[in-house]
Each structure stands twice: as structure tokens, then as C-alpha cells.
Coordinates of C-alpha atoms and ligand atoms in Angstrom, one line a residue:
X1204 CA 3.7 -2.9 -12.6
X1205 CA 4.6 -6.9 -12.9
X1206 CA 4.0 -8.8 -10.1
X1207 CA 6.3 -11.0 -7.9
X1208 CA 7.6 -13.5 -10.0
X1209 CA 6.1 -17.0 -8.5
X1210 CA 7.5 -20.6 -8.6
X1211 CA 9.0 -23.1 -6.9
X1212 CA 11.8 -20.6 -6.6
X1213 CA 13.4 -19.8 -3.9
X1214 CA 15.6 -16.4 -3.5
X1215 CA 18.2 -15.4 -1.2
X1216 CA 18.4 -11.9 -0.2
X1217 CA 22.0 -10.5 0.6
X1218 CA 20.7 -7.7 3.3
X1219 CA 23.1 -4.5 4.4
X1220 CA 23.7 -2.2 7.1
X1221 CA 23.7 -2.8 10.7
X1222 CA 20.3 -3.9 11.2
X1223 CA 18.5 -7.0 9.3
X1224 CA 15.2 -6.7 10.7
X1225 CA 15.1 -3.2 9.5
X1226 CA 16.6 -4.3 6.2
X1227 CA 14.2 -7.3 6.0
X1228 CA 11.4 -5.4 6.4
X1229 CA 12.0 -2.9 3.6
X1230 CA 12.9 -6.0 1.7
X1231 CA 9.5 -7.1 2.2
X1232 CA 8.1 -4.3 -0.4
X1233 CA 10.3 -6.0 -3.1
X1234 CA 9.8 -9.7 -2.3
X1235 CA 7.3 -12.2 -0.5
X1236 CA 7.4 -14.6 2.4
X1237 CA 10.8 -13.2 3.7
X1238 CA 12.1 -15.1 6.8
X1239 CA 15.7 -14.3 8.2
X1240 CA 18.1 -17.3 7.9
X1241 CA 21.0 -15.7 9.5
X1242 CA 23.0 -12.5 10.2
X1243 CA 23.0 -10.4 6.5
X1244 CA 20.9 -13.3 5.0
X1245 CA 17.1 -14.2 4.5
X1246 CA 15.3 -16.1 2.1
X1247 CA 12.2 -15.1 -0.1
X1248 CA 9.2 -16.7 -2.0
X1249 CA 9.3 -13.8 -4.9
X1250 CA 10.6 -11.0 -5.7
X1251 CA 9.8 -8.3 -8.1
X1252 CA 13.8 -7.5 -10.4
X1253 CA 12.9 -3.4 -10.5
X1254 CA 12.1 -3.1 -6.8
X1255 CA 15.1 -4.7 -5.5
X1256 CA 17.2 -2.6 -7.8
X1257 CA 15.6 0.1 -5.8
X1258 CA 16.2 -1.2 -2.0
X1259 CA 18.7 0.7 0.1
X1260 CA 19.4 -2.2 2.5
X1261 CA 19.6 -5.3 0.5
X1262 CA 22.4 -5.6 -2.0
X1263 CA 21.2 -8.9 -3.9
X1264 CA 18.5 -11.5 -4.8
X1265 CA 19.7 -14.7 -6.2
X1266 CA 17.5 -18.3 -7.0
X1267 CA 18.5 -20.2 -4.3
X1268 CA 20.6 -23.3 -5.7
X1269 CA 20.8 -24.8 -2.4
X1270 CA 22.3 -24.0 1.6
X1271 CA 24.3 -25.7 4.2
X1272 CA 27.0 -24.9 7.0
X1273 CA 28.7 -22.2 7.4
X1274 CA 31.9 -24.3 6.1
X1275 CA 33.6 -24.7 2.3
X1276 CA 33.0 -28.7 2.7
X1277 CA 29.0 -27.8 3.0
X1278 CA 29.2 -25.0 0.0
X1279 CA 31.1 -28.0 -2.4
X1280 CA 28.7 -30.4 -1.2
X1281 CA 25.5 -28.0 -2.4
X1282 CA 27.2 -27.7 -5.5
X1283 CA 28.0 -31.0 -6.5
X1284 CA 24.7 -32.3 -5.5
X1285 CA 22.6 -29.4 -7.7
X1286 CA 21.3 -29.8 -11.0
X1287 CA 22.4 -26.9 -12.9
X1288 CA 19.8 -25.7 -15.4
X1289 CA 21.8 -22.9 -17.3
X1290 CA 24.2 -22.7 -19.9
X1291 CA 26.9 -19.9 -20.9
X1292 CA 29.7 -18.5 -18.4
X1293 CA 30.2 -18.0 -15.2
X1294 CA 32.2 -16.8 -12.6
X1295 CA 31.9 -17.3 -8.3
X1296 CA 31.7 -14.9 -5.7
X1297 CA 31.8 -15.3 -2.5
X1298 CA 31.2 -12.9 0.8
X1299 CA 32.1 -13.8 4.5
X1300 CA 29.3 -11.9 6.6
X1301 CA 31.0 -9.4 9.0
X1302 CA 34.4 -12.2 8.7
X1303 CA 32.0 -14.4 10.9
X1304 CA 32.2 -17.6 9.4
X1305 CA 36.3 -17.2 9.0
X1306 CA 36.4 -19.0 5.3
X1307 CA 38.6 -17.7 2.9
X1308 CA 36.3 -16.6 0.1
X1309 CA 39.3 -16.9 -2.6
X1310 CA 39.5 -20.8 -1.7
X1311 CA 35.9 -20.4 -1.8
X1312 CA 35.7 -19.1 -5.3
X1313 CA 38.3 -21.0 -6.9
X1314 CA 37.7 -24.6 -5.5
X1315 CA 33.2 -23.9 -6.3
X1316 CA 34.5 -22.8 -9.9
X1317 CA 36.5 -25.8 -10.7
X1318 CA 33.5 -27.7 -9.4
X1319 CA 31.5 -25.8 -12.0
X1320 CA 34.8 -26.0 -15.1
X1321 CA 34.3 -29.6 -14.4
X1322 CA 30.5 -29.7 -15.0
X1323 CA 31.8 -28.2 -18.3
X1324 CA 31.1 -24.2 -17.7
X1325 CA 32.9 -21.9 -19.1
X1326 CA 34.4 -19.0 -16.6
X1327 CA 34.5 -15.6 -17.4
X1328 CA 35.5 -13.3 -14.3
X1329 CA 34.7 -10.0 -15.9
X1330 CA 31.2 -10.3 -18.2
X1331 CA 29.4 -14.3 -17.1
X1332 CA 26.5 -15.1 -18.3
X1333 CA 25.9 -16.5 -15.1
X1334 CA 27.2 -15.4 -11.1
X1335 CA 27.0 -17.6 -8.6
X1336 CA 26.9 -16.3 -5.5
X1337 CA 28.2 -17.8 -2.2
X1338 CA 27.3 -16.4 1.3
X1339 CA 28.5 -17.5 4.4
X1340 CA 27.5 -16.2 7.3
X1341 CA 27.5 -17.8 11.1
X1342 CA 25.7 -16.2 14.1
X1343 CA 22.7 -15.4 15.9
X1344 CA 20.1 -13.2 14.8
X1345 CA 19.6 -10.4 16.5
X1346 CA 16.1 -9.3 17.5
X1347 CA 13.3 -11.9 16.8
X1348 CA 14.8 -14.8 15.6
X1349 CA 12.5 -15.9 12.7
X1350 CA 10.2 -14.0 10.5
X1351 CA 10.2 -10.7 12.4
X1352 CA 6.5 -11.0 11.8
X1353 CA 7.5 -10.7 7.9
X1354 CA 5.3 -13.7 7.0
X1355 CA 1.6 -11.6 7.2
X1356 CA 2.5 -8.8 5.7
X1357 CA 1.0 -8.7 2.3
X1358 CA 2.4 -5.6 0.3
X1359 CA 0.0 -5.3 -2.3
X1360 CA -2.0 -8.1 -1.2
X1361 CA 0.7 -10.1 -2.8
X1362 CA 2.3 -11.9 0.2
X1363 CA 0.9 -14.7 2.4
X1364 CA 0.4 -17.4 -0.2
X1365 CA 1.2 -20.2 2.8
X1366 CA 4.0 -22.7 2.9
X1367 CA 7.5 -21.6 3.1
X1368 CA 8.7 -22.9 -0.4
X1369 CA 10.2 -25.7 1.1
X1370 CA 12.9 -24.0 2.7
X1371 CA 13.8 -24.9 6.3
X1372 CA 11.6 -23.9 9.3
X1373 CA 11.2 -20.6 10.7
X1374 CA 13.8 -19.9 13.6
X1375 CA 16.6 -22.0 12.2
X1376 CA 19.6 -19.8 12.9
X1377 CA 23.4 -20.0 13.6
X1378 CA 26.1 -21.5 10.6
X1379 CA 25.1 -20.9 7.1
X1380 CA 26.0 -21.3 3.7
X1381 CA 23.9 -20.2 0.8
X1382 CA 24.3 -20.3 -2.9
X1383 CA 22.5 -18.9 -5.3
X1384 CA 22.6 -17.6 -9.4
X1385 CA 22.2 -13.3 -9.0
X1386 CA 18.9 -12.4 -10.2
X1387 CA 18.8 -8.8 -9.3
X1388 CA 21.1 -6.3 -7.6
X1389 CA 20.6 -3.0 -6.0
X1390 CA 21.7 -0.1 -7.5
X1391 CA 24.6 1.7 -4.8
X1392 CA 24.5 4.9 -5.9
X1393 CA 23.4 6.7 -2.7
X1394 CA 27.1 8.2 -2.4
X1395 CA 25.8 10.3 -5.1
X1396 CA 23.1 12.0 -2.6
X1397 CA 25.2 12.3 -0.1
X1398 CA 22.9 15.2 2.1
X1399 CA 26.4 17.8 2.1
X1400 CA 26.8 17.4 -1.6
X1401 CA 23.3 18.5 -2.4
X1402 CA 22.8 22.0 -3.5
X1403 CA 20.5 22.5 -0.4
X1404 CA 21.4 21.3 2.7
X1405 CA 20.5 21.5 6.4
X1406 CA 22.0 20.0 9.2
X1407 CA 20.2 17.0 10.3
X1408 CA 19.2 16.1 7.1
X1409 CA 18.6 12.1 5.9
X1410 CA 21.4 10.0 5.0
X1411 CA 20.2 9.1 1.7
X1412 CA 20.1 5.0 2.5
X1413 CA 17.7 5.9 5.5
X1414 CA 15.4 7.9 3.2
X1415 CA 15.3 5.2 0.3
X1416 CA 14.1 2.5 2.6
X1417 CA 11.6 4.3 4.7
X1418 CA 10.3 5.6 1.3
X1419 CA 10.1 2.1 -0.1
X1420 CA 8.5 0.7 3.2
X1421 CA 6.2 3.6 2.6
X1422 CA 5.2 2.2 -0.6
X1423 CA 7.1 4.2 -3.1
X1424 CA 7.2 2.7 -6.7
X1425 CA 5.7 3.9 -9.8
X1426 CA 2.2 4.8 -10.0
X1427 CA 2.3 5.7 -6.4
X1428 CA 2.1 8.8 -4.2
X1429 CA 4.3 9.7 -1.6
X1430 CA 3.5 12.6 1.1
X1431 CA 6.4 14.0 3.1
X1432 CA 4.2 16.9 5.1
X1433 CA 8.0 17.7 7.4
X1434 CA 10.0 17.2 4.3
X1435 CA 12.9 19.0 5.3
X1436 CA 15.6 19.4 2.6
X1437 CA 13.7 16.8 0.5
X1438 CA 15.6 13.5 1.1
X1439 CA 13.0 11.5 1.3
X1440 CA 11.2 12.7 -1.8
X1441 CA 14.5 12.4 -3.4
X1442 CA 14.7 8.8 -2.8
X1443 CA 10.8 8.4 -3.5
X1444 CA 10.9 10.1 -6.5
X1445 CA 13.8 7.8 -8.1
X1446 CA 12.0 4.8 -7.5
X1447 CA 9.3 6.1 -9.8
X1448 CA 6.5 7.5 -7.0
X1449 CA 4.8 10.5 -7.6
X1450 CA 6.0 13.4 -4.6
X1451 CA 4.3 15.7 -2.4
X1452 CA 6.2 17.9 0.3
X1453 CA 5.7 20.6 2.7
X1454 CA 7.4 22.2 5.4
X1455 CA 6.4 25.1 7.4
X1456 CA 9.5 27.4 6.7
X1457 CA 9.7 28.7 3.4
X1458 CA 13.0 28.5 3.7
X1459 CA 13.2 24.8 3.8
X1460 CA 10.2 24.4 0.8
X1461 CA 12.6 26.6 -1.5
X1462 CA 15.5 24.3 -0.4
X1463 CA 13.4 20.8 -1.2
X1464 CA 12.4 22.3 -4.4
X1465 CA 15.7 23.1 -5.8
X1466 CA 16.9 19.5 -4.7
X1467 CA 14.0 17.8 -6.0
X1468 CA 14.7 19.6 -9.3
X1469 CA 18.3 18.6 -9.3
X1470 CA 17.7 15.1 -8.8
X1471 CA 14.4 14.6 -10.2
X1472 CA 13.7 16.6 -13.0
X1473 CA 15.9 14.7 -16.0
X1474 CA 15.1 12.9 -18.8
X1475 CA 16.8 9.7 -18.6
X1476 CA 15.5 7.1 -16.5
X1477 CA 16.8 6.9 -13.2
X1478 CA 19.4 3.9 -12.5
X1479 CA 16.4 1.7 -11.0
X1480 CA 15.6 1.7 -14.2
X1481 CA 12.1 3.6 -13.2
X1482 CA 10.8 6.7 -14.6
X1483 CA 11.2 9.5 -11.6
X1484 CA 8.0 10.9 -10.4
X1485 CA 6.4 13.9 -10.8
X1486 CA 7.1 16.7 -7.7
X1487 CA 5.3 19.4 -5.8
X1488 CA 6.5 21.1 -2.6
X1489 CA 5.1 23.8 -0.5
X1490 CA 5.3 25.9 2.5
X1491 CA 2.3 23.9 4.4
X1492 CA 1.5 22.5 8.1
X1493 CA 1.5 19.0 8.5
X1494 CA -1.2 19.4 11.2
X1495 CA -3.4 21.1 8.1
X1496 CA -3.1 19.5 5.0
X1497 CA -4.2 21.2 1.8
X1498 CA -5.1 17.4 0.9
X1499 CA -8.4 15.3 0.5
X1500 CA -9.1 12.2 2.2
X1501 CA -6.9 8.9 0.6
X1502 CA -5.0 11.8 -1.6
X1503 CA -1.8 9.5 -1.1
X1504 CA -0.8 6.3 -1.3
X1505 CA 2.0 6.6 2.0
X1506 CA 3.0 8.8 4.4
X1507 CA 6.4 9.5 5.2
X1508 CA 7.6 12.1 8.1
X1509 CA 11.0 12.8 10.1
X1510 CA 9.6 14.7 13.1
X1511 CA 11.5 18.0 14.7
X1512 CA 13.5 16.3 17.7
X1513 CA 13.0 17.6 21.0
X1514 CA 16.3 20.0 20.7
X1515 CA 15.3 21.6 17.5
X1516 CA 13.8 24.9 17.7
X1517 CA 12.1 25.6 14.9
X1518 CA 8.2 25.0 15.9
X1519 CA 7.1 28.2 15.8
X1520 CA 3.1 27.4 16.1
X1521 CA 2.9 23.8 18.0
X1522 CA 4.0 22.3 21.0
X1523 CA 5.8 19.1 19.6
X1524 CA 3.6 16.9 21.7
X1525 CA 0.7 18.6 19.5
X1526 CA 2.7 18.7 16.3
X1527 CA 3.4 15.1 16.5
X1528 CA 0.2 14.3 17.4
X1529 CA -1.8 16.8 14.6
X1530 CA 1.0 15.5 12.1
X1531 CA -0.3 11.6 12.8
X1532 CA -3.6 12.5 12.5
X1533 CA -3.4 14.4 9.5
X1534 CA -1.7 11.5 7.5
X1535 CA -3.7 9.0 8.7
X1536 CA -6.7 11.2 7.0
X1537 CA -4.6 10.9 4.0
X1538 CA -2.7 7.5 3.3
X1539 CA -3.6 3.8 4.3
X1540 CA 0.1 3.8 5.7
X1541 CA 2.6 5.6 7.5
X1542 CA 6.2 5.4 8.2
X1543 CA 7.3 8.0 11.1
X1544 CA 10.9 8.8 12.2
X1545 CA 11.5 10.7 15.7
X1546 CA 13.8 10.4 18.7
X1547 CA 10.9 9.2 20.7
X1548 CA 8.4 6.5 19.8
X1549 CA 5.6 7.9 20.0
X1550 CA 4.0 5.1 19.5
X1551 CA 0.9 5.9 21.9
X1552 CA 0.2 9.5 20.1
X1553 CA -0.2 7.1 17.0
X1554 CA -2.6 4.6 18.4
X1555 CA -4.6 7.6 19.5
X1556 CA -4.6 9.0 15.6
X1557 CA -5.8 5.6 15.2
X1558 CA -3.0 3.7 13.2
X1559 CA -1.9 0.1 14.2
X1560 CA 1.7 -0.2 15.2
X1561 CA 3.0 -2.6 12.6
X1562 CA 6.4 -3.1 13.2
X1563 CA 8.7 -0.4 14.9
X1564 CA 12.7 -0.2 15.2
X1565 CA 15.5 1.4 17.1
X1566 CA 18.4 3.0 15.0
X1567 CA 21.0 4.2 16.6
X1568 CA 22.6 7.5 14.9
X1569 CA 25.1 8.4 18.1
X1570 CA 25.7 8.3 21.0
X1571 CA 23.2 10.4 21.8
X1572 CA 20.4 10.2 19.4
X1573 CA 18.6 6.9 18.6
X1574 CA 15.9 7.5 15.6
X1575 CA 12.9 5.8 16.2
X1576 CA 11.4 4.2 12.9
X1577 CA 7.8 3.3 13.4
X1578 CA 5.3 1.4 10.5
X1579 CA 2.0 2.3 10.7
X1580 CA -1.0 1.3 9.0
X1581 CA -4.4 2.4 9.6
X1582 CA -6.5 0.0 11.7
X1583 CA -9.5 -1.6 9.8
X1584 CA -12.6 -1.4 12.0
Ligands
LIG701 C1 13.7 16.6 11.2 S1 13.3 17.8 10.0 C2 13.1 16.9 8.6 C3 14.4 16.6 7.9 C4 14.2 16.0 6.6 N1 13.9 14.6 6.7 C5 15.5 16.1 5.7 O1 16.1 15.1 5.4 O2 15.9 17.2 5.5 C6 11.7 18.3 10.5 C7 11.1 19.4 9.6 O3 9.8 19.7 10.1 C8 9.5 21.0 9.7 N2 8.3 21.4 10.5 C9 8.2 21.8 11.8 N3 6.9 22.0 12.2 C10 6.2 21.8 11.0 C11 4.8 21.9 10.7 N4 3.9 22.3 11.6 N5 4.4 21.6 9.5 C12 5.3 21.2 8.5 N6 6.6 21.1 8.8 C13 7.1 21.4 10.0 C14 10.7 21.8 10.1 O4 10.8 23.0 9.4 C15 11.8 20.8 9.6 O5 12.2 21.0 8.3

């Protein structure tokens, strides 16, 4: 699998959803040296094309041409002033972040075209060989202001190369502009997976968006293993699976393994590649308990588990305390690395398993359910 593509190059990452530090950090198993810039934006060091395809909560990556305020003066100013190394067409596009910088983005587009007609481009709305992309975006960050503690983490050892690719210091926040040429886009076809339009389904399965990024953050990509040992009606696997990882599910009902299987077998088992572009991974489920598994030591590459919430009733053998606790314990026997979603944190029951907490968000479903999405790795002695 290539590497993150590494130069002077700067990218900037167009994140979705309601929560950037969330989406950053799932970001970070596509791209390097990610550091939030403002609400829905962040920049990166690298990125790796296939992987973004593959992210749930990041919609674009695009080589930085240059950033400014939050304003149409600042975005003409960028683009007047940058060397353009590119020929063929090309067309603008332009996107207000939550309406929170209030520019039009059809001035936006038309006046940053004509800059570019007058450099001597030609446009072409529907098919350019080139899109520039403009982001505005003005606003605090929410939660920790800078990096989110993006900066050390080294997925695959391939992060942490120092400096900050000249970009402007860590913490700068409020009234953006960015430009930048696309480079890679997600691929939105989640609607697709929608959990009611599967041929198994279960209430309080995974919105499919969820699933992808927690299986990314997990480490799903080709060539890797991904354990689900609660897996439910399969969504995670699912999303796993069509971003290339090899899958592995169990669930102690047979009722629920049956279901997985017939939904991995749907989504999973066809012969083109999937719209990432990746091969899908190979599949097992079975009826198992996740405080048991029928696995090695290091048999997976990443753990990924949805625990039972308090009000469900189907624990049959386990106090959920002990479930939780037998579950953690299990995958940390298993995988390096292990992303957990409960209504609880249980974030204590973890350090006793003996994982590191390595980053951990709040997601509110409802009113009355908040899912608690906790990274763990194992601690190194
Ligand atoms: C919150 S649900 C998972 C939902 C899943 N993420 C989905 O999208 O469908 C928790 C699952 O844990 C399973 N479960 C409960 N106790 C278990 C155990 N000891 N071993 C394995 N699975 C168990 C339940 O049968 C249930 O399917």
C-alpha cells in the first residue's frame, strides 16, 4: 500500500458532520500532521488518494494553493498572488461552512474564475481538468483548539516528521479562507447502507457513516484485519470490509451472526471493486463471546466493538460491568488497538485491561443517549 505522498505540499481537508475533532481524527488514518484551522477545515502534511476516498467524515483533500480571511477580497488576493503550476480547464467551487462566513459563494466562484480566464485557463463547469476549491469558514473551534493532539500520532509510523509544512502556527483559529486544487474526494455512498435498507436489520444498529470512521480509526485498509467480537448486524464489518480489510465477527446470539453474515454477503461478497476503489475483504462471522475469543494472541490488526447499552437486555451470561470489562481484555490480547463505542466511557475498565486512553469523544445520538467513542491503544511497557 503506497505511502503518504510527501512534499512541500500542503493539503486542506474539507471535514463533515457535527464534530471535527472526531472527523480530524479519523482523518488522521488517511493523512499526516493534521491540525484544525477552523470549523469544517484542517490542514495536512500528506495524504494517501485511496484512504480518503474511504473516510466517512471528510469530504475532500486539495494542495493547498494558499489561505486568508474569511472574506472574497482575501480569497482574490490568494489567487492573484499564486503561481499556478497546471495547465488544462477548470472550474471554481466554493462552500460557506455552516453559512458562517456569510459570502455568496456564486460571486465567489465567478469573480476567482475570471481571475483564473485572465491567467488564460480555460473553464469547463461540467468535466475540468482542474477544480479549485474555495472554503470559507469563520468561527471558533470547538473542543481543543489546535491539533487535538493529532500531531503525535503516527498511523503506521508515518506521521510525526516535525515542522508544520510552513503552514501557520498551531491554535490559529477564527476567519478563514482556503483554496486549494481537489486531489481526492470521498466516496458518499453510505445512503446506500442505510441500516433499514439492509436485508438484516436490528434496531440500534450503526448509521453506516459512524461505522466507516470507527473502522478506519481502527485501522481498516487492505491487508488488514478487523475484529468486531459484538458485531451486531455487521455494520461495522460492512464498512471495514469495503475499505479493503480483511473481517472477523461474532456475536453471542445466533440470531444476530446469521443476520451479519447475510449482510456481509450482500455487501461484501462481489466481484467488482468497491467504489474506494479497494478490493473488499475477505469475511468470517460466528456465534462467539467476546469475553472468549476463539483467537491467538496479535490475531488482528484492530479491534472494533459497539457495547450492549445499559437498557438492552440481551446479556444472557455477563453482568455488563464484566462483559465490558472481559470484552476489553479479550481485544487487547488480540490487536495493538481498539476503538470502543458505549453509552458510558468506560474508560477506567480499559486502563485496567491495560490499554492507553488515546483520544476519546462524546457523540450525541438523542436526547437521551450520548455514544461514547473511545481510542485505545495498548500501553508499551
Ligand atoms: C450494541 S449491539 C451491536 C450493534 C452493531 N454495532 C450493529 O451495528 O448492529 C451489541 C451486540 O453485542 C452482542 N453481545 C452481547 N453480549 C455478548 C457477548 N458476551 N459476546 C458477543 N456478543 C455479545 C449482542 O448480541 C448485540 O448484538
Amino acid at each position: 500500500m503506497a505511502a503518504p505522498k510527501r512534499s512541500s505540499t500542503v493539503y486542506l481537508l474539507e471535514l463533515g458532520g457535527e464534530d471535527d475533532a472526531f472527523a480530524a481524527r479519523e482523518a488522521a488514518s488517511a493523512a499526516t500532521g493534521i491540525r484544525r484551522i477552523a470549523p469544517g477545515i484542517a490542514v495536512a502534511r500528506g495524504i494517501v488518494p485511496e484512504r480518503v476516498r474511504g473516510l466517512a467524515y471528510t469530504h475532500r483533500a486539495s494542495e493547498l494553493l494558499g489561505r486568508g480571511a474569511a472574506d472574497l477580497e482575501s480569497a482574490r488576493a490568494v489567487l492573484e498572488a499564486a503561481s499556478i503550476d497546471r495547465e488544462g480547464s477548470v472550474a471554481v467551487r466554493a462552500t460557506d461552512v455552516h453559512g458562517s462566513s456569510g459570502v455568496s459563494t456564486e460571486r465567489a466562484e465567478r469573480e476567482l474564475g475570471q481571475i483564473l480566464v485572465d491567467r488564460g485557463f480555460p473553464v469547463d463547469l461540467e468535466e475540468p481538468d482542474h477544480l479549485l476549491r474555495v472554503v470559507f469558514s469563520a468561527g471558533v473551534l470547538d473542543g481543543d483548539a489546535s491539533g487535538d493532539a493529532l500531531e503525535p500520532v503516527t498511523d503506521d509510523g508515518d506521521g510525526g516528521d516535525g515542522g508544520d509544512g510552513g503552514d501557520g502556527p498551531a491554535g490559529e483559529q477564527g476567519s478563514v479562507c482556503a483554496l486549494g486544487w481537489l486531489a481526492a474526494e470521498s466516496v458518499r455512498d453510505f445512503g446506500a447502507r442505510a441500516p433499514t435498507d439492509k436485508p438484516f436489520f436490528q434496531p440500534g444498529s450503526m448509521d453506516p457513516l459512524l461505522a466507516r470512521a470507527v473502522a478506519n480509526v481502527a485501522g481498516a485498509r487492505t491487508g488488514a484485519t478487523i475484529l468486531d467480537p459484538m458485531c451486531g448486524t455487521g455494520g461495522v464489518l460492512v464498512e471495514a470490509g469495503l475499505v479493503g480489510a480483511d473481517v472477523i465477527g461474532t456475536d453471542a446470539q445466533a440470531k444476530m451472526a446469521a443476520g451479519a453474515r447475510e449482510n456481509l454477503a450482500h455487501f461484501l461478497d462481489a466481484e467488482n471493486p468497491s467504489p474506494t476503489g479497494a478490493n473488499r475483504g475477505s469475511w468470517h462471522v460466528g456465534r462467539g463471546d467476546a469475553t472468549r475469543l476463539p483467537l491467538t494472541g496479535d490475531a488482528v490488526d484492530g479491534v472494533v466493538f459497539d457495547a450492549p447499552y445499559g437498557r438492552q437486555s440481551k446479556i444472557d451470561t455477563h453482568r455488563l460491568e464484566d462483559l465490558v470489562s472481559g470484552a476489553l481484555a479479550e481485544a487487547h490480547r488480540v490487536a495493538p488497538r481498539a476503538v470502543v463505542l458505549a453509552d458510558r466511557s468506560w474508560a477506567s475498565e480499559a486502563r485496567a485491561a491495560g490499554w492507553e486512553l488515546e483520544s476519546s469523544f462524546e457523540r450525541r445520538v438523542h436526547r437521551s443517549l450520548t455514544r461514547y467513542v473511545m481510542v485505545l491503544e495498548r500501553r508499551t511497557a
